[in-house]
Every structure is written in structure tokens, then in C-alpha cells.
Amino acid sequence: MNPLAVYIHIPFCTVKCGYCDFNAYAGMDGLKRDYTRALLREIELRHEEVAARNITSIVFGGGTPGEMPPGDLTAIIDALRSSATISPDAEIGIEANPGSTGPDDLRQLAEAGVNRVSFGAQSFDSEELRFLDRIHSPEAIDASVANARRAGIASVNIDLIYGLPGQGAAAWDRTLQRALALNTDHLSLYALTVEDGTLLGRRVREGSVIMPGPDTVADLYERATTTLGRSGFQQYELSNWARPGHKSRHNITYWSDGDYLGLGAGAHGYLNGERYENVAHPREYVRSLRGPASGPRAAVSSASVPERSTAIFDWVTLALRLSEGFEPAAFAARFGACLDDVIGPPLAECEAAGLLQRDRRGVRLTRAGRLMHGEVSVRVLAHLRAGTPAHED
Ligand code: SF4
């Protein structure tokens, strides 16, 4: 049976953080019930597409899925169970904010099959948390991890953000040490990025917030790489570290060209070579799934099969996010062409610049290259855009 990952977007948050450009909304709690009904309807409408699939992972992301009534999330898992086969060892994960998913909720979710929880901890420094508009305290992170453990959830992750204005190495080290003391199974580290249309973006433009330079951010990333490596974590992706047996199978699907069904407002999906996106606004999403006569794409706002050069770019740049990189044979099997014939020149340039390593095991970024993934991607894209007509369809 064909494997399938399922992503379910829950767009509700208590507060909209100033740096966040996710499809997430505060003050819409009144819509939660209708939203769950719409998700159940979307699953029903997608039934035929997923019936022959083996679901290997289900992830509730957001937004703050941990603040949904656990019974609603359980109903969604049950609906998927009746539509398709869920693999007995499937990863079933949920994103939650520290302090906002209580011990009873976590227990209920664990009973429904949730075996992975990811807490948006972001920092253990109260001032940094305030700057990020996070409403939890450092102590709430400790308590939430302990509650998840007590509930019997097998994999516990925390997300951290680095590269905050004024954040020095010492402050970042303290956050890392507090995170390590929790003995979680997985850590995801993200650089704070300034997105257009966010409050942070406006404050940076106005000059009231000064972001650190790229060298400072790179230094913080390097420190984390060294610290986590010494603490028994394996870096398996640019932003992700795991203890043995705790890599996120769901996210590996994204980086490995696997199929995933995206459900919910603004969710993206990739099915049988086609990429699609659902309508973004939760009210519009709910509206699109009301009434009896709507097909499996009732909530889809756009869908397309990527051109070959786009598909190659996506495949290579996503695979290079993985520490193990990829094998040229896998590229040849996917695209029916030799890797060197298609993108040999930019790969050779990156290898000469020390960003890329090639050997019998395949192609992967070097440690220096991990800081320059964007640069490698730009070179690959420029080459593909310049055209390799012999290999285009
Ligand atoms: S809690 Fe997460 S998803 Fe919600 S607004 Fe903040 S950063 Fe965005």
C-alpha cells in the first residue's frame, strides 16, 4: 500500500505573535466547533483518494492544535482511521504551546494514539519570551514536558528560536542548557526571521528593532550544533536534532518527496505529483465545506503539477536539508536522467567552495554548507533557469 502522511492545520491561537506569518488567527475560538465539522467533512470527501493508502503519520500543526478540545482531535483521528489504514507504528503528533495543554488533555490524546508532542518553547529567557509575544513562562515548559512524559507520549520535542535582537552567546547557551536538562527526545531550532506583513517586520522597518547580523546568527547555530552533538543528539536535518529512534517521520516525508495530504485552512498537499493549497481563511474554509454537493477538492484554492525544472529544484533542495543528503541513483530513478547531466555544474561549484561533499554514499552539505543552504539552492536554481533543454520535457 502506498504510504501517505497527513497534515491537519488548526489555525487558532490565543495571541498572534508579532513575528508569526503562519496562517494563524487569534480571537476566533467561536469557530472551532464548525471548523472541526469542516475537517471531518473534508476527510469524508477525500475518502476515495486515501482509501488505498497506508497512513504513516498524522500531524496536527498550526496555529495551536493543543488548544483544541481533545475530543475534536480524537474524532479527526477516528475519521481518518475509518477512511484509510493507519499503520500500527504511525507517528501521530501534535503541536502545543507550553502551559496550554493540561495533563488530562495530554492523557486523552495519548489514549487516542498521539505519540509525539512538539512544544513551542522558543526560549527559557522570560524577556525573550515577552519580546516574542509568547504567553508562557520558562517554568511552564518544564511542567508541560513532565506532563507529556507522565501521559506516556513517546517522543517529546521542543522548538527553540535563536537570533533574537541582542541575544548573546551566553543567553543562547543558557536556553540550550535548560532545554538539555529536560532530556527531551528531539529539538528543533529556528532562526528568527523577519517576515513582511508582521508586527516584527514593521518594527524592523521603523528601526525600533535591530536584528542581529548573519555572522552572529551563524555563530549561534554553530554553538548549538556543537553543544547538541556533544549531548547525544544527532542532527538529521538543517533545523532538527533527535535522539536515536526519535526523528520525525512525518517531516522526513516532506524532505524525501513523499506524498502528503493537507487538510484544513491554508493546508498544502502533495498527492500523485500534484501540489495543492486549500483556501486560507478559516471562515472561508468552513464555508467551502458546507452543504451536500461538493467534491474532494471543495476546499482547494489552487493546484498544479510542477514543471520538471521546479520539481527538480524542490527535490534537490529539500533532500539537501537532510544531513544524509541523497544518492544520485535516487535522483536518476525519480527524473530518468543523470544528476551530473542535469545539475552537475552548480554541484561542482558548491563542492569546490566547500559547501557540498560527494562520495560513494551520495551528495550532502558539509557542516559549512549547512549555513549556506540558501546559496546552494540559488546556484541550482540559476542553472535550471538558464535551461538544460536536452533534459526538459
Ligand atoms: S503561537 Fe505559533 S502559530 Fe500561533 S501566532 Fe504564535 S508563533 Fe504563530
Short mmCIF file of C-alpha atoms and ligand atoms in Angstrom, two decimals:
data_model
loop_
_atom_site.label_atom_id
_atom_site.label_comp_id
_atom_site.label_asym_id
_atom_site.label_seq_id
_atom_site.Cartn_x
_atom_site.Cartn_y
_atom_site.Cartn_z
CA MET A 1 0.00 0.00 0.00
CA ASN A 2 1.20 3.46 -0.89
CA PRO A 3 2.38 5.40 2.15
CA LEU A 4 0.76 8.74 2.94
CA ALA A 5 1.48 11.44 5.51
CA VAL A 6 -1.43 13.58 6.70
CA TYR A 7 -1.10 17.18 7.86
CA ILE A 8 -4.03 18.85 9.58
CA HIS A 9 -3.91 22.60 10.02
CA ILE A 10 -5.51 24.12 13.11
CA PRO A 11 -5.40 27.91 12.64
CA PHE A 12 -6.41 29.13 16.11
CA CYS A 13 -4.11 30.86 18.62
CA THR A 14 -4.73 32.70 21.88
CA VAL A 15 -2.46 35.56 20.79
CA LYS A 16 -0.97 36.32 17.38
CA CYS A 17 2.79 36.55 17.97
CA GLY A 18 4.45 39.58 16.43
CA TYR A 19 6.93 37.59 14.35
CA CYS A 20 4.49 34.99 13.05
CA ASP A 21 3.35 34.84 9.44
CA PHE A 22 1.71 31.43 9.71
CA ASN A 23 -1.91 31.03 8.77
CA ALA A 24 -2.95 31.53 12.39
CA TYR A 25 -5.60 33.78 13.99
CA ALA A 26 -6.37 34.99 17.48
CA GLY A 27 -9.92 35.66 18.65
CA MET A 28 -11.66 33.04 16.52
CA ASP A 29 -12.31 30.41 19.18
CA GLY A 30 -16.03 30.58 18.42
CA LEU A 31 -15.36 28.93 15.08
CA LYS A 32 -13.65 25.84 16.50
CA ARG A 33 -16.69 23.59 16.50
CA ASP A 34 -17.64 24.41 12.89
CA TYR A 35 -14.01 24.06 11.90
CA THR A 36 -13.85 20.52 13.29
CA ARG A 37 -17.05 19.66 11.39
CA ALA A 38 -15.47 21.04 8.21
CA LEU A 39 -12.35 18.92 8.73
CA LEU A 40 -14.48 15.81 9.20
CA ARG A 41 -16.34 16.67 6.01
CA GLU A 42 -13.08 17.19 4.10
CA ILE A 43 -11.87 13.76 5.25
CA GLU A 44 -15.17 12.24 4.11
CA LEU A 45 -14.87 13.91 0.70
CA ARG A 46 -11.27 12.74 0.30
CA HIS A 47 -12.23 9.18 1.20
CA GLU A 48 -11.68 7.64 -2.22
CA GLU A 49 -8.27 9.27 -2.63
CA VAL A 50 -6.97 7.89 0.64
CA ALA A 51 -8.82 4.57 0.90
CA ALA A 52 -5.99 2.58 -0.69
CA ARG A 53 -3.27 4.37 1.26
CA ASN A 54 -1.31 3.42 4.33
CA ILE A 55 -1.12 6.43 6.63
CA THR A 56 2.35 6.53 8.16
CA SER A 57 1.98 9.81 10.02
CA ILE A 58 -0.64 12.32 11.12
CA VAL A 59 0.41 15.71 12.40
CA PHE A 60 -1.78 18.48 13.81
CA GLY A 61 0.05 21.75 13.20
CA GLY A 62 -0.92 25.34 13.43
CA GLY A 63 -1.75 27.60 14.98
CA THR A 64 -2.11 25.89 18.32
CA PRO A 65 -3.75 22.48 17.94
CA GLY A 66 -3.04 21.74 21.60
CA GLU A 67 -5.77 24.23 22.49
CA MET A 68 -8.47 22.36 20.55
CA PRO A 69 -10.82 20.20 22.62
CA PRO A 70 -9.03 16.82 22.71
CA GLY A 71 -12.32 15.13 21.77
CA ASP A 72 -12.31 17.02 18.45
CA LEU A 73 -8.77 15.87 17.63
CA THR A 74 -9.72 12.31 18.60
CA ALA A 75 -12.75 12.48 16.29
CA ILE A 76 -10.48 13.54 13.42
CA ILE A 77 -8.05 10.67 14.06
CA ASP A 78 -11.01 8.26 14.19
CA ALA A 79 -12.37 9.62 10.91
CA LEU A 80 -9.00 9.01 9.25
CA ARG A 81 -8.96 5.53 10.73
CA SER A 82 -12.28 4.75 9.06
CA SER A 83 -11.19 6.27 5.72
CA ALA A 84 -7.78 4.64 5.32
CA THR A 85 -5.41 2.24 7.01
CA ILE A 86 -3.31 3.82 9.70
CA SER A 87 -0.04 1.97 10.05
CA PRO A 88 0.28 0.38 13.54
CA ASP A 89 3.55 2.26 14.07
CA ALA A 90 2.30 5.56 12.59
CA GLU A 91 3.64 8.77 14.06
CA ILE A 92 0.72 10.79 15.41
CA GLY A 93 1.88 14.21 16.50
CA ILE A 94 0.53 17.44 17.80
CA GLU A 95 2.00 20.91 18.21
CA ALA A 96 1.20 22.59 21.51
CA ASN A 97 2.16 25.66 23.46
CA PRO A 98 3.68 25.15 26.90
CA GLY A 99 1.11 25.56 29.62
CA SER A 100 -1.92 25.44 27.36
CA THR A 101 -2.46 21.70 27.05
CA GLY A 102 -3.14 20.29 30.50
CA PRO A 103 -2.23 16.85 31.90
CA ASP A 104 -5.74 15.46 31.35
CA ASP A 105 -5.78 16.65 27.73
CA LEU A 106 -2.39 15.06 27.11
CA ARG A 107 -3.59 11.79 28.66
CA GLN A 108 -6.70 11.82 26.49
CA LEU A 109 -4.62 12.50 23.38
CA ALA A 110 -2.19 9.71 24.27
CA GLU A 111 -5.13 7.31 24.62
CA ALA A 112 -6.30 8.36 21.13
CA GLY A 113 -2.92 7.33 19.73
CA VAL A 114 -0.93 10.57 19.89
CA ASN A 115 2.69 9.51 20.38
CA ARG A 116 4.55 12.72 19.66
CA VAL A 117 4.15 16.22 21.03
CA SER A 118 6.06 19.29 20.00
CA PHE A 119 6.06 22.23 22.39
CA GLY A 120 6.68 25.72 21.04
CA ALA A 121 9.06 26.58 23.88
CA GLN A 122 11.14 29.12 21.86
CA SER A 123 13.25 30.33 24.81
CA PHE A 124 13.88 29.85 28.51
CA ASP A 125 14.50 33.56 29.00
CA SER A 126 11.45 35.48 30.25
CA GLU A 127 12.42 38.67 28.46
CA GLU A 128 12.96 36.88 25.18
CA LEU A 129 9.57 35.20 25.58
CA ARG A 130 7.99 38.61 26.14
CA PHE A 131 9.71 40.01 23.04
CA LEU A 132 8.28 37.09 21.04
CA ASP A 133 4.79 37.72 22.49
CA ARG A 134 4.74 34.25 23.97
CA ILE A 135 2.35 33.91 26.86
CA HIS A 136 4.08 31.06 28.68
CA SER A 137 6.83 31.14 31.31
CA PRO A 138 10.04 29.08 31.27
CA GLU A 139 8.58 27.04 34.14
CA ALA A 140 5.54 26.18 32.03
CA ILE A 141 7.87 24.49 29.53
CA ASP A 142 9.32 22.27 32.28
CA ALA A 143 5.83 21.40 33.52
CA SER A 144 4.48 20.63 30.03
CA VAL A 145 7.35 18.29 29.19
CA ALA A 146 6.85 16.49 32.52
CA ASN A 147 3.09 16.20 31.84
CA ALA A 148 3.72 14.76 28.38
CA ARG A 149 6.08 12.18 29.88
CA ARG A 150 3.54 11.26 32.55
CA ALA A 151 0.86 10.89 29.87
CA GLY A 152 3.11 8.29 28.21
CA ILE A 153 3.79 10.23 25.00
CA ALA A 154 6.81 8.52 23.46
CA SER A 155 8.52 11.41 21.65
CA VAL A 156 8.72 14.88 23.11
CA ASN A 157 10.13 17.75 21.09
CA ILE A 158 10.72 21.36 21.92
CA ASP A 159 11.16 24.18 19.40
CA LEU A 160 13.62 26.96 20.16
CA ILE A 161 14.27 30.25 18.37
CA TYR A 162 17.69 31.86 18.12
CA GLY A 163 19.00 35.07 16.58
CA LEU A 164 16.83 37.40 18.66
CA PRO A 165 17.84 41.07 18.85
CA GLY A 166 20.54 41.46 21.48
CA GLN A 167 20.73 37.72 22.17
CA GLY A 168 24.33 36.94 23.02
CA ALA A 169 26.07 33.58 23.07
CA ALA A 170 25.69 33.36 26.86
CA ALA A 171 21.90 33.78 26.75
CA TRP A 172 21.59 31.22 23.95
CA ASP A 173 23.81 28.78 25.85
CA ARG A 174 21.58 29.15 28.91
CA THR A 175 18.48 28.35 26.87
CA LEU A 176 20.21 25.34 25.31
CA GLN A 177 21.30 24.08 28.73
CA ARG A 178 17.79 24.43 30.15
CA ALA A 179 16.44 22.56 27.12
CA LEU A 180 19.02 19.78 27.50
CA ALA A 181 18.21 19.44 31.19
CA LEU A 182 14.67 18.46 30.20
CA ASN A 183 16.05 15.42 28.43
CA THR A 184 13.62 15.64 25.51
CA ASP A 185 13.90 13.28 22.55
CA HIS A 186 14.05 15.89 19.84
CA LEU A 187 14.93 19.56 19.38
CA SER A 188 14.03 21.90 16.52
CA LEU A 189 15.98 25.16 16.29
CA TYR A 190 14.86 28.02 14.06
CA ALA A 191 16.48 31.36 13.35
CA LEU A 192 14.13 34.27 13.96
CA THR A 193 13.17 35.56 10.53
CA VAL A 194 11.58 38.87 9.73
CA GLU A 195 8.54 38.39 7.55
CA ASP A 196 6.67 41.05 5.63
CA GLY A 197 3.24 41.84 6.99
CA THR A 198 4.14 41.01 10.60
CA LEU A 199 4.45 43.36 13.54
CA LEU A 200 8.12 42.45 13.83
CA GLY A 201 8.60 43.32 10.16
CA ARG A 202 7.12 46.76 10.80
CA ARG A 203 9.23 47.36 13.89
CA VAL A 204 12.41 46.42 12.00
CA ARG A 205 11.47 48.72 9.11
CA GLU A 206 10.79 51.58 11.50
CA GLY A 207 14.13 50.96 13.20
CA SER A 208 12.72 50.25 16.67
CA VAL A 209 14.09 46.69 16.50
CA ILE A 210 17.59 45.94 15.20
CA MET A 211 18.12 42.36 14.08
CA PRO A 212 21.50 40.64 14.54
CA GLY A 213 23.75 40.23 11.51
CA PRO A 214 24.19 36.93 9.67
CA ASP A 215 27.57 36.20 11.29
CA THR A 216 26.06 36.43 14.78
CA VAL A 217 23.19 34.16 13.76
CA ALA A 218 25.59 31.69 12.16
CA ASP A 219 27.68 31.68 15.33
CA LEU A 220 24.63 30.81 17.46
CA TYR A 221 23.74 27.98 15.07
CA GLU A 222 27.30 26.65 15.22
CA ARG A 223 27.30 26.73 19.03
CA ALA A 224 24.07 24.75 19.08
CA THR A 225 25.42 22.22 16.59
CA THR A 226 28.45 21.61 18.81
CA THR A 227 26.52 21.56 22.09
CA LEU A 228 23.80 19.21 20.89
CA GLY A 229 26.29 16.91 19.16
CA ARG A 230 28.14 16.54 22.50
CA SER A 231 24.87 15.76 24.26
CA GLY A 232 23.91 12.69 22.26
CA PHE A 233 21.66 14.37 19.69
CA GLN A 234 22.06 13.53 16.04
CA GLN A 235 21.46 16.34 13.60
CA TYR A 236 19.42 14.80 10.80
CA GLU A 237 18.17 17.97 9.12
CA LEU A 238 19.20 21.61 8.98
CA SER A 239 16.96 22.59 11.89
CA ASN A 240 16.32 19.25 13.59
CA TRP A 241 18.17 17.09 16.10
CA ALA A 242 16.97 13.77 17.52
CA ARG A 243 17.99 11.10 19.95
CA PRO A 244 18.17 7.64 18.36
CA GLY A 245 14.72 6.44 17.27
CA HIS A 246 13.07 9.87 17.54
CA LYS A 247 13.46 11.51 14.12
CA SER A 248 10.21 12.95 12.81
CA ARG A 249 8.99 10.52 10.19
CA HIS A 250 6.33 12.99 9.15
CA ASN A 251 8.78 15.77 8.33
CA ILE A 252 11.12 13.34 6.59
CA THR A 253 8.23 12.70 4.18
CA TYR A 254 8.34 16.39 3.16
CA TRP A 255 12.09 16.33 2.57
CA SER A 256 12.00 12.99 0.73
CA ASP A 257 9.43 13.74 -1.97
CA GLY A 258 6.76 11.67 -0.23
CA ASP A 259 3.03 12.17 -0.71
CA TYR A 260 1.11 14.09 1.93
CA LEU A 261 -2.49 15.05 2.29
CA GLY A 262 -3.01 18.54 3.69
CA LEU A 263 -6.33 19.16 5.43
CA GLY A 264 -7.67 22.38 6.88
CA ALA A 265 -7.44 26.10 6.14
CA GLY A 266 -4.42 27.02 4.06
CA ALA A 267 -3.02 23.48 4.24
CA HIS A 268 -0.69 22.39 1.45
CA GLY A 269 -0.77 18.90 -0.02
CA TYR A 270 1.30 16.89 -2.47
CA LEU A 271 -0.51 13.94 -3.99
CA ASN A 272 0.46 11.88 -7.04
CA GLY A 273 2.79 14.60 -8.34
CA GLU A 274 0.31 17.45 -7.86
CA ARG A 275 0.74 20.23 -5.34
CA TYR A 276 -2.34 21.96 -3.97
CA GLU A 277 -3.30 24.54 -1.41
CA ASN A 278 -6.56 24.97 0.49
CA VAL A 279 -8.36 28.28 0.97
CA ALA A 280 -6.51 30.15 3.69
CA HIS A 281 -9.12 31.86 5.80
CA PRO A 282 -10.80 29.57 8.36
CA ARG A 283 -14.28 31.06 7.74
CA GLU A 284 -13.93 30.61 4.00
CA TYR A 285 -12.66 27.08 4.59
CA VAL A 286 -15.69 26.25 6.74
CA ARG A 287 -18.00 27.79 4.11
CA SER A 288 -16.39 25.79 1.31
CA LEU A 289 -17.29 22.54 3.07
CA ARG A 290 -20.90 23.36 3.93
CA GLY A 291 -23.77 21.85 2.01
CA PRO A 292 -24.19 18.44 0.46
CA ALA A 293 -22.75 18.72 -3.05
CA SER A 294 -19.04 19.24 -3.02
CA GLY A 295 -16.24 17.02 -4.33
CA PRO A 296 -12.88 16.06 -2.82
CA ARG A 297 -11.44 19.43 -3.82
CA ALA A 298 -14.16 21.54 -2.23
CA ALA A 299 -11.63 23.43 -0.11
CA VAL A 300 -8.80 23.61 -2.66
CA SER A 301 -7.94 27.12 -3.88
CA SER A 302 -5.12 26.20 -6.27
CA ALA A 303 -3.50 23.06 -7.64
CA SER A 304 -0.85 22.36 -10.22
CA VAL A 305 1.67 19.77 -11.34
CA PRO A 306 5.06 21.48 -11.03
CA GLU A 307 7.12 21.88 -14.20
CA ARG A 308 10.02 19.49 -14.42
CA SER A 309 12.66 22.11 -13.53
CA THR A 310 10.61 23.17 -10.47
CA ALA A 311 10.19 19.54 -9.44
CA ILE A 312 13.95 19.01 -9.75
CA PHE A 313 14.69 22.14 -7.74
CA ASP A 314 12.24 21.15 -4.99
CA TRP A 315 13.54 17.60 -4.86
CA VAL A 316 17.24 18.55 -4.66
CA THR A 317 16.92 21.45 -2.23
CA LEU A 318 14.61 19.52 0.09
CA ALA A 319 16.84 16.42 0.00
CA LEU A 320 19.88 18.58 0.80
CA ARG A 321 18.20 19.70 4.00
CA LEU A 322 18.74 16.15 5.29
CA SER A 323 22.17 15.52 6.84
CA GLU A 324 22.46 12.30 4.85
CA GLY A 325 21.68 14.15 1.61
CA PHE A 326 20.70 11.94 -1.30
CA GLU A 327 22.01 9.31 -3.69
CA PRO A 328 22.44 10.19 -7.37
CA ALA A 329 20.68 6.88 -8.15
CA ALA A 330 17.57 8.13 -6.35
CA PHE A 331 17.65 11.28 -8.48
CA ALA A 332 18.02 9.19 -11.65
CA ALA A 333 15.13 6.93 -10.62
CA ARG A 334 12.89 9.94 -9.95
CA PHE A 335 13.76 12.02 -13.01
CA GLY A 336 15.05 9.48 -15.53
CA ALA A 337 18.25 11.47 -16.01
CA CYS A 338 21.78 11.54 -14.70
CA LEU A 339 22.29 14.05 -11.87
CA ASP A 340 25.51 15.41 -13.38
CA ASP A 341 23.87 15.95 -16.74
CA VAL A 342 21.12 18.00 -15.14
CA ILE A 343 22.80 19.99 -12.36
CA GLY A 344 26.44 18.84 -12.39
CA PRO A 345 27.95 22.36 -12.78
CA PRO A 346 26.35 24.05 -9.75
CA LEU A 347 27.05 20.96 -7.62
CA ALA A 348 30.71 21.02 -8.69
CA GLU A 349 30.96 24.76 -7.86
CA CYS A 350 29.47 24.15 -4.42
CA GLU A 351 31.83 21.23 -3.84
CA ALA A 352 34.83 23.39 -4.80
CA ALA A 353 33.58 26.09 -2.41
CA GLY A 354 33.49 23.54 0.43
CA LEU A 355 29.71 23.64 0.77
CA LEU A 356 28.98 20.21 -0.64
CA GLN A 357 30.52 16.80 -0.26
CA ARG A 358 30.20 13.95 -2.75
CA ASP A 359 31.34 10.39 -2.15
CA ARG A 360 30.15 6.81 -2.55
CA ARG A 361 27.25 7.41 -0.14
CA GLY A 362 25.91 10.32 -2.12
CA VAL A 363 25.67 14.10 -2.07
CA ARG A 364 25.25 16.16 1.08
CA LEU A 365 26.01 19.55 2.55
CA THR A 366 29.18 19.94 4.59
CA ARG A 367 28.99 21.50 8.05
CA ALA A 368 29.88 24.86 6.49
CA GLY A 369 27.35 24.20 3.75
CA ARG A 370 24.54 23.81 6.29
CA LEU A 371 24.83 27.53 6.95
CA MET A 372 24.68 28.19 3.21
CA HIS A 373 21.79 26.00 2.08
CA GLY A 374 20.19 29.09 0.55
CA GLU A 375 23.32 29.82 -1.50
CA VAL A 376 23.46 26.23 -2.81
CA SER A 377 19.75 26.44 -3.72
CA VAL A 378 20.26 29.72 -5.58
CA ARG A 379 23.05 28.18 -7.67
CA VAL A 380 20.97 25.12 -8.53
CA LEU A 381 18.01 27.31 -9.44
CA ALA A 382 20.07 29.66 -11.59
CA HIS A 383 21.43 26.69 -13.53
CA LEU A 384 17.99 25.17 -14.03
CA ARG A 385 16.60 28.54 -15.14
CA ALA A 386 19.44 29.02 -17.60
CA GLY A 387 17.98 25.89 -19.17
CA THR A 388 19.05 22.35 -19.78
CA PRO A 389 16.86 21.77 -22.84
CA ALA A 390 18.15 18.27 -23.51
CA HIS A 391 16.55 17.13 -20.28
CA GLU A 392 13.37 19.18 -20.24
CA ASP A 393 10.12 17.51 -21.20
S1 SF4 B 1 1.54 30.55 18.80
FE1 SF4 B 1 2.72 29.89 16.98
S2 SF4 B 1 1.25 29.82 15.30
FE2 SF4 B 1 0.30 31.00 16.97
S3 SF4 B 1 0.74 33.11 16.47
FE3 SF4 B 1 2.37 32.41 17.86
S4 SF4 B 1 4.01 31.63 16.51
FE4 SF4 B 1 2.14 31.85 15.27
#
